[in-house]
Short mmCIF file of N, CA, C and O in Angstrom, two decimals:
data_model
loop_
_atom_site.label_atom_id
_atom_site.label_comp_id
_atom_site.label_asym_id
_atom_site.label_seq_id
_atom_site.Cartn_x
_atom_site.Cartn_y
_atom_site.Cartn_z
N UNK K 1 -9.10 -278.81 49.65
CA UNK K 1 -9.12 -278.60 51.09
C UNK K 1 -8.29 -279.68 51.76
O UNK K 1 -8.50 -280.86 51.54
N UNK K 2 -7.34 -279.26 52.56
CA UNK K 2 -6.47 -280.19 53.29
C UNK K 2 -7.15 -280.58 54.60
O UNK K 2 -7.31 -279.77 55.49
N UNK K 3 -7.54 -281.85 54.72
CA UNK K 3 -8.24 -282.33 55.93
C UNK K 3 -7.35 -282.19 57.16
O UNK K 3 -7.85 -281.98 58.26
N UNK K 4 -6.03 -282.28 56.98
CA UNK K 4 -5.14 -282.16 58.14
C UNK K 4 -5.19 -280.79 58.76
O UNK K 4 -4.91 -280.64 59.95
N UNK K 5 -5.55 -279.78 58.00
CA UNK K 5 -5.59 -278.42 58.52
C UNK K 5 -6.67 -278.26 59.60
O UNK K 5 -6.57 -277.38 60.45
N UNK K 6 -7.70 -279.09 59.57
CA UNK K 6 -8.78 -278.96 60.55
C UNK K 6 -8.62 -279.88 61.75
O UNK K 6 -9.44 -279.85 62.66
N UNK K 7 -7.56 -280.69 61.77
CA UNK K 7 -7.33 -281.61 62.89
C UNK K 7 -6.66 -280.82 64.02
O UNK K 7 -5.65 -280.15 63.80
N UNK K 8 -7.20 -280.89 65.23
CA UNK K 8 -6.55 -280.18 66.35
C UNK K 8 -5.14 -280.71 66.58
O UNK K 8 -4.88 -281.90 66.42
N UNK K 9 -4.25 -279.83 66.95
CA UNK K 9 -2.86 -280.19 67.19
C UNK K 9 -2.54 -280.11 68.67
O UNK K 9 -3.02 -279.24 69.38
N UNK K 10 -1.70 -281.03 69.13
CA UNK K 10 -1.23 -281.00 70.51
C UNK K 10 -0.16 -279.93 70.61
O UNK K 10 0.72 -279.83 69.76
N UNK K 11 -0.24 -279.14 71.69
CA UNK K 11 0.69 -278.03 71.85
C UNK K 11 1.47 -278.17 73.17
O UNK K 11 1.02 -278.84 74.10
N UNK K 12 2.61 -277.51 73.26
CA UNK K 12 3.35 -277.50 74.52
C UNK K 12 2.53 -276.91 75.67
O UNK K 12 2.70 -277.31 76.82
N UNK K 13 1.63 -275.99 75.36
CA UNK K 13 0.78 -275.40 76.41
C UNK K 13 -0.15 -276.45 77.02
O UNK K 13 -0.41 -276.44 78.22
N UNK K 14 -0.65 -277.35 76.19
CA UNK K 14 -1.50 -278.43 76.70
C UNK K 14 -0.69 -279.36 77.61
O UNK K 14 -1.19 -279.82 78.63
N UNK K 15 0.54 -279.62 77.23
CA UNK K 15 1.42 -280.44 78.06
C UNK K 15 1.65 -279.74 79.41
O UNK K 15 1.57 -280.37 80.47
N UNK K 16 1.88 -278.44 79.38
CA UNK K 16 2.11 -277.68 80.61
C UNK K 16 0.88 -277.72 81.52
O UNK K 16 1.01 -277.83 82.75
N UNK K 17 -0.31 -277.64 80.94
CA UNK K 17 -1.53 -277.72 81.75
C UNK K 17 -1.66 -279.09 82.42
O UNK K 17 -2.06 -279.19 83.58
N UNK K 18 -1.31 -280.14 81.69
CA UNK K 18 -1.32 -281.48 82.28
C UNK K 18 -0.33 -281.58 83.43
O UNK K 18 -0.63 -282.14 84.48
N UNK K 19 0.85 -281.04 83.24
CA UNK K 19 1.87 -281.09 84.28
C UNK K 19 1.41 -280.34 85.53
O UNK K 19 1.65 -280.79 86.65
N UNK K 20 0.72 -279.22 85.35
CA UNK K 20 0.19 -278.48 86.49
C UNK K 20 -0.88 -279.30 87.22
O UNK K 20 -0.92 -279.32 88.45
N UNK K 21 -1.72 -279.99 86.46
CA UNK K 21 -2.76 -280.83 87.07
C UNK K 21 -2.12 -282.01 87.82
O UNK K 21 -2.59 -282.39 88.90
N UNK K 22 -1.06 -282.56 87.27
CA UNK K 22 -0.34 -283.65 87.95
C UNK K 22 0.18 -283.15 89.29
O UNK K 22 -0.02 -283.78 90.33
N UNK K 23 0.85 -282.00 89.27
CA UNK K 23 1.42 -281.44 90.50
C UNK K 23 0.34 -281.16 91.54
O UNK K 23 0.51 -281.44 92.72
N UNK K 24 -0.78 -280.60 91.08
CA UNK K 24 -1.88 -280.26 91.99
C UNK K 24 -2.43 -281.50 92.69
O UNK K 24 -2.61 -281.51 93.90
N UNK K 25 -2.70 -282.55 91.93
CA UNK K 25 -3.28 -283.76 92.52
C UNK K 25 -2.25 -284.57 93.31
O UNK K 25 -2.58 -285.17 94.33
N UNK K 26 -1.01 -284.56 92.83
CA UNK K 26 0.04 -285.31 93.51
C UNK K 26 0.32 -284.73 94.90
O UNK K 26 0.70 -285.46 95.81
N UNK K 27 0.12 -283.44 95.06
CA UNK K 27 0.35 -282.79 96.35
C UNK K 27 -0.65 -283.26 97.41
O UNK K 27 -0.41 -283.08 98.60
N UNK K 28 -1.75 -283.87 96.98
CA UNK K 28 -2.80 -284.27 97.90
C UNK K 28 -2.75 -285.76 98.28
O UNK K 28 -3.60 -286.22 99.03
N UNK K 29 -1.79 -286.49 97.75
CA UNK K 29 -1.67 -287.92 98.07
C UNK K 29 -0.33 -288.17 98.77
O UNK K 29 0.61 -287.42 98.59
N UNK K 30 -0.28 -289.23 99.58
CA UNK K 30 1.00 -289.54 100.25
C UNK K 30 2.08 -289.85 99.24
O UNK K 30 1.80 -290.38 98.16
N UNK K 31 3.33 -289.53 99.56
CA UNK K 31 4.42 -289.86 98.62
C UNK K 31 4.53 -291.37 98.42
O UNK K 31 4.26 -292.15 99.33
N UNK K 32 4.91 -291.75 97.21
CA UNK K 32 5.10 -293.18 96.91
C UNK K 32 6.42 -293.64 97.53
O UNK K 32 7.45 -293.02 97.35
N UNK K 33 6.35 -294.75 98.23
CA UNK K 33 7.56 -295.34 98.82
C UNK K 33 7.83 -296.71 98.23
O UNK K 33 8.81 -297.35 98.57
N UNK K 34 6.92 -297.18 97.36
CA UNK K 34 7.04 -298.50 96.75
C UNK K 34 6.14 -298.52 95.52
O UNK K 34 5.29 -297.65 95.34
N UNK K 35 6.34 -299.52 94.68
CA UNK K 35 5.44 -299.70 93.56
C UNK K 35 4.08 -300.13 94.11
O UNK K 35 4.00 -300.79 95.15
N UNK K 36 3.02 -299.75 93.41
CA UNK K 36 1.68 -300.15 93.83
C UNK K 36 1.00 -300.94 92.71
O UNK K 36 1.32 -300.78 91.54
N UNK K 37 0.09 -301.80 93.13
CA UNK K 37 -0.72 -302.55 92.18
C UNK K 37 -1.92 -301.71 91.77
O UNK K 37 -2.50 -301.01 92.61
N UNK K 38 -2.31 -301.76 90.50
CA UNK K 38 -3.48 -301.00 90.08
C UNK K 38 -4.74 -301.58 90.73
O UNK K 38 -4.84 -302.78 90.97
N UNK K 39 -5.67 -300.73 91.04
CA UNK K 39 -6.91 -301.20 91.65
C UNK K 39 -7.56 -300.12 92.47
O UNK K 39 -7.50 -298.95 92.13
N UNK K 40 -8.14 -300.53 93.59
CA UNK K 40 -8.86 -299.58 94.43
C UNK K 40 -10.34 -299.60 94.12
O UNK K 40 -10.87 -300.59 93.60
N UNK K 41 -10.99 -298.49 94.42
CA UNK K 41 -12.43 -298.42 94.14
C UNK K 41 -12.65 -298.39 92.62
O UNK K 41 -11.70 -298.19 91.87
N UNK K 42 -13.88 -298.61 92.15
CA UNK K 42 -14.11 -298.74 90.70
C UNK K 42 -13.57 -297.59 89.86
O UNK K 42 -12.96 -297.82 88.81
N UNK K 43 -13.75 -296.36 90.30
CA UNK K 43 -13.26 -295.23 89.50
C UNK K 43 -11.73 -295.23 89.45
O UNK K 43 -11.14 -294.97 88.40
N UNK K 44 -11.10 -295.54 90.58
CA UNK K 44 -9.64 -295.60 90.60
C UNK K 44 -9.12 -296.72 89.71
O UNK K 44 -8.15 -296.53 88.97
N UNK K 45 -9.76 -297.87 89.77
CA UNK K 45 -9.36 -299.00 88.93
C UNK K 45 -9.54 -298.66 87.45
O UNK K 45 -8.68 -298.99 86.62
N UNK K 46 -10.63 -297.97 87.12
CA UNK K 46 -10.88 -297.58 85.72
C UNK K 46 -9.80 -296.60 85.25
O UNK K 46 -9.37 -296.66 84.09
N UNK K 47 -9.36 -295.72 86.12
CA UNK K 47 -8.29 -294.78 85.75
C UNK K 47 -6.98 -295.52 85.51
O UNK K 47 -6.21 -295.16 84.61
N UNK K 48 -6.72 -296.57 86.28
CA UNK K 48 -5.52 -297.39 86.03
C UNK K 48 -5.62 -298.07 84.67
O UNK K 48 -4.62 -298.17 83.94
N UNK K 49 -6.81 -298.55 84.31
CA UNK K 49 -7.00 -299.17 82.98
C UNK K 49 -6.78 -298.12 81.89
O UNK K 49 -6.11 -298.37 80.88
N UNK K 50 -7.34 -296.93 82.09
CA UNK K 50 -7.17 -295.85 81.11
C UNK K 50 -5.69 -295.51 80.93
O UNK K 50 -5.23 -295.26 79.81
N UNK K 51 -4.95 -295.55 82.02
CA UNK K 51 -3.51 -295.29 81.94
C UNK K 51 -2.82 -296.34 81.07
O UNK K 51 -1.95 -296.03 80.25
N UNK K 52 -3.22 -297.58 81.22
CA UNK K 52 -2.64 -298.66 80.42
C UNK K 52 -2.91 -298.44 78.94
O UNK K 52 -2.02 -298.59 78.10
N UNK K 53 -4.13 -298.06 78.62
CA UNK K 53 -4.50 -297.79 77.22
C UNK K 53 -3.71 -296.60 76.69
O UNK K 53 -3.22 -296.61 75.55
N UNK K 54 -3.54 -295.58 77.51
CA UNK K 54 -2.79 -294.40 77.12
C UNK K 54 -1.32 -294.76 76.84
O UNK K 54 -0.75 -294.29 75.86
N UNK K 55 -0.72 -295.58 77.70
CA UNK K 55 0.67 -296.01 77.48
C UNK K 55 0.80 -296.78 76.17
O UNK K 55 1.77 -296.61 75.43
N UNK K 56 -0.17 -297.64 75.90
CA UNK K 56 -0.15 -298.40 74.65
C UNK K 56 -0.21 -297.45 73.45
O UNK K 56 0.52 -297.61 72.47
N UNK K 57 -1.05 -296.45 73.56
CA UNK K 57 -1.18 -295.46 72.48
C UNK K 57 0.13 -294.70 72.31
O UNK K 57 0.57 -294.45 71.18
N UNK K 58 0.75 -294.34 73.42
CA UNK K 58 2.04 -293.65 73.36
C UNK K 58 3.07 -294.48 72.60
O UNK K 58 3.79 -293.96 71.74
N UNK K 59 3.13 -295.77 72.90
CA UNK K 59 4.09 -296.65 72.19
C UNK K 59 3.78 -296.70 70.70
O UNK K 59 4.70 -296.72 69.87
N UNK K 60 2.50 -296.73 70.34
CA UNK K 60 2.13 -296.75 68.93
C UNK K 60 2.52 -295.44 68.22
O UNK K 60 2.98 -295.47 67.08
N UNK K 61 2.35 -294.32 68.90
CA UNK K 61 2.73 -293.03 68.31
C UNK K 61 4.24 -292.96 68.12
O UNK K 61 4.72 -292.48 67.09
N UNK K 62 4.99 -293.45 69.09
CA UNK K 62 6.46 -293.48 68.96
C UNK K 62 6.86 -294.35 67.77
O UNK K 62 7.73 -293.98 66.98
N UNK K 63 6.23 -295.50 67.62
CA UNK K 63 6.52 -296.38 66.48
C UNK K 63 6.14 -295.71 65.16
O UNK K 63 6.88 -295.79 64.17
N UNK K 64 5.00 -295.03 65.14
CA UNK K 64 4.57 -294.32 63.94
C UNK K 64 5.57 -293.22 63.58
O UNK K 64 5.87 -293.02 62.39
N UNK K 65 6.09 -292.54 64.59
CA UNK K 65 7.04 -291.44 64.35
C UNK K 65 8.32 -291.93 63.69
O UNK K 65 9.04 -291.13 63.08
N UNK K 66 8.60 -293.21 63.78
CA UNK K 66 9.77 -293.76 63.09
C UNK K 66 9.53 -293.91 61.60
O UNK K 66 10.47 -294.07 60.83
N UNK K 67 8.26 -293.86 61.18
CA UNK K 67 7.92 -294.06 59.77
C UNK K 67 7.29 -292.84 59.13
O UNK K 67 7.36 -292.68 57.91
N UNK K 68 6.63 -292.01 59.94
CA UNK K 68 5.90 -290.85 59.42
C UNK K 68 6.26 -289.62 60.25
O UNK K 68 6.72 -289.74 61.38
N UNK K 69 5.97 -288.46 59.69
CA UNK K 69 6.14 -287.23 60.46
C UNK K 69 5.00 -287.12 61.47
O UNK K 69 3.83 -287.23 61.11
N UNK K 70 5.36 -286.96 62.73
CA UNK K 70 4.38 -286.87 63.81
C UNK K 70 4.71 -285.64 64.65
O UNK K 70 5.89 -285.36 64.91
N UNK K 71 3.69 -284.95 65.08
CA UNK K 71 3.87 -283.81 65.96
C UNK K 71 4.60 -284.29 67.22
O UNK K 71 4.10 -285.15 67.94
N UNK K 72 5.79 -283.76 67.50
CA UNK K 72 6.55 -284.24 68.66
C UNK K 72 5.82 -284.04 69.98
O UNK K 72 6.04 -284.78 70.94
N UNK K 73 4.94 -283.07 70.05
CA UNK K 73 4.18 -282.84 71.28
C UNK K 73 3.19 -283.96 71.56
O UNK K 73 2.77 -284.14 72.70
N UNK K 74 2.84 -284.73 70.55
CA UNK K 74 1.85 -285.79 70.74
C UNK K 74 2.34 -286.87 71.70
O UNK K 74 1.63 -287.24 72.64
N UNK K 75 3.53 -287.37 71.47
CA UNK K 75 4.06 -288.42 72.35
C UNK K 75 4.32 -287.87 73.75
O UNK K 75 4.07 -288.54 74.75
N UNK K 76 4.80 -286.64 73.82
CA UNK K 76 5.03 -286.02 75.13
C UNK K 76 3.71 -285.87 75.88
O UNK K 76 3.61 -286.19 77.06
N UNK K 77 2.68 -285.41 75.17
CA UNK K 77 1.36 -285.25 75.79
C UNK K 77 0.83 -286.59 76.30
O UNK K 77 0.33 -286.68 77.42
N UNK K 78 0.93 -287.63 75.48
CA UNK K 78 0.45 -288.95 75.90
C UNK K 78 1.22 -289.46 77.11
O UNK K 78 0.64 -290.07 78.02
N UNK K 79 2.51 -289.20 77.16
CA UNK K 79 3.31 -289.60 78.31
C UNK K 79 2.83 -288.89 79.57
O UNK K 79 2.64 -289.51 80.62
N UNK K 80 2.61 -287.60 79.47
CA UNK K 80 2.15 -286.83 80.63
C UNK K 80 0.71 -287.20 80.99
O UNK K 80 0.34 -287.22 82.16
N UNK K 81 -0.11 -287.51 79.98
CA UNK K 81 -1.49 -287.92 80.25
C UNK K 81 -1.51 -289.22 81.03
O UNK K 81 -2.29 -289.37 81.98
N UNK K 82 -0.65 -290.17 80.67
CA UNK K 82 -0.63 -291.43 81.41
C UNK K 82 -0.18 -291.19 82.85
O UNK K 82 -0.71 -291.80 83.78
N UNK K 83 0.77 -290.28 83.05
CA UNK K 83 1.18 -289.93 84.41
C UNK K 83 0.03 -289.27 85.17
O UNK K 83 -0.20 -289.54 86.35
N UNK K 84 -0.71 -288.40 84.49
CA UNK K 84 -1.87 -287.76 85.12
C UNK K 84 -2.92 -288.80 85.52
O UNK K 84 -3.47 -288.74 86.62
N UNK K 85 -3.18 -289.75 84.65
CA UNK K 85 -4.17 -290.79 84.97
C UNK K 85 -3.73 -291.62 86.17
O UNK K 85 -4.55 -291.99 87.01
N UNK K 86 -2.43 -291.88 86.28
CA UNK K 86 -1.90 -292.61 87.44
C UNK K 86 -2.11 -291.81 88.72
O UNK K 86 -2.61 -292.32 89.73
N UNK K 87 -1.72 -290.54 88.68
CA UNK K 87 -1.87 -289.68 89.86
C UNK K 87 -3.35 -289.51 90.20
O UNK K 87 -3.73 -289.53 91.37
N UNK K 88 -4.18 -289.36 89.18
CA UNK K 88 -5.62 -289.20 89.42
C UNK K 88 -6.21 -290.47 90.04
O UNK K 88 -7.06 -290.39 90.94
N UNK K 89 -5.76 -291.64 89.61
CA UNK K 89 -6.22 -292.90 90.22
C UNK K 89 -5.83 -292.94 91.70
O UNK K 89 -6.64 -293.30 92.56
N UNK K 90 -4.60 -292.55 91.99
CA UNK K 90 -4.15 -292.51 93.39
C UNK K 90 -4.98 -291.50 94.18
O UNK K 90 -5.38 -291.75 95.31
N UNK K 91 -5.25 -290.34 93.59
CA UNK K 91 -6.01 -289.27 94.24
C UNK K 91 -7.44 -289.73 94.55
O UNK K 91 -7.94 -289.54 95.65
N UNK K 92 -8.09 -290.36 93.57
CA UNK K 92 -9.46 -290.86 93.75
C UNK K 92 -9.49 -291.90 94.85
O UNK K 92 -10.36 -291.86 95.74
N UNK K 93 -8.58 -292.84 94.82
CA UNK K 93 -8.54 -293.90 95.84
C UNK K 93 -8.21 -293.33 97.22
O UNK K 93 -8.77 -293.77 98.22
N UNK K 94 -7.33 -292.34 97.26
CA UNK K 94 -6.99 -291.72 98.54
C UNK K 94 -8.19 -290.99 99.14
O UNK K 94 -8.49 -291.14 100.32
N UNK K 95 -8.89 -290.23 98.31
CA UNK K 95 -10.06 -289.48 98.80
C UNK K 95 -11.19 -290.41 99.23
O UNK K 95 -11.96 -290.08 100.11
N UNK K 96 -11.25 -291.57 98.61
CA UNK K 96 -12.28 -292.56 98.94
C UNK K 96 -11.88 -293.39 100.17
O UNK K 96 -12.71 -294.08 100.74
N UNK K 97 -10.61 -293.34 100.53
CA UNK K 97 -10.12 -294.14 101.64
C UNK K 97 -9.78 -295.57 101.25
O UNK K 97 -9.59 -296.43 102.12
N UNK K 98 -9.71 -295.84 99.95
CA UNK K 98 -9.45 -297.20 99.48
C UNK K 98 -8.01 -297.65 99.74
O UNK K 98 -7.74 -298.84 99.82
N UNK K 99 -7.11 -296.71 99.83
CA UNK K 99 -5.71 -297.07 100.04
C UNK K 99 -5.08 -297.67 98.80
O UNK K 99 -5.69 -297.70 97.73
N UNK K 100 -3.86 -298.14 98.96
CA UNK K 100 -3.12 -298.71 97.84
C UNK K 100 -2.50 -300.03 98.27
O UNK K 100 -2.09 -300.19 99.41
N UNK K 101 -2.43 -300.95 97.34
CA UNK K 101 -1.83 -302.26 97.60
C UNK K 101 -0.40 -302.22 97.08
O UNK K 101 -0.17 -302.05 95.88
N UNK K 102 0.59 -302.36 97.98
CA UNK K 102 1.98 -302.35 97.51
C UNK K 102 2.29 -303.62 96.72
O UNK K 102 1.75 -304.68 96.99
N UNK K 103 3.15 -303.47 95.73
CA UNK K 103 3.62 -304.61 94.98
C UNK K 103 4.85 -305.16 95.71
O UNK K 103 5.84 -304.46 95.90
N UNK K 104 4.75 -306.41 96.13
CA UNK K 104 5.85 -307.05 96.83
C UNK K 104 6.30 -308.23 95.97
O UNK K 104 5.59 -309.21 95.85
N UNK K 105 7.48 -308.10 95.34
CA UNK K 105 7.92 -309.17 94.44
C UNK K 105 8.19 -310.46 95.20
O UNK K 105 8.55 -310.45 96.37
N UNK K 106 7.95 -311.57 94.48
CA UNK K 106 8.23 -312.87 95.05
C UNK K 106 7.16 -313.29 95.96
O UNK K 106 7.06 -314.22 96.65
#
């Protein structure tokens, strides 16, 4: 019995569903005019942390793909998931009225 046969696979359809969710939530927040600092209310801040973990995972999958065969949809899905978590953090903070802190260099 091949254990890999029972592992769920990431599909382009899953990526498309994430992209639709990104568009839906992004339509409800003000357009970004500057970089923002992660934070806001606790749920929004937690989503920013989750995005960071997701980005780290994406980098690890890309590095793994240089050495092993990896489903190409996996890295794409993780990239879109991190974007979804960012938009969801903005959406949660916007609905809560927490606002966003712009990043001002220097």
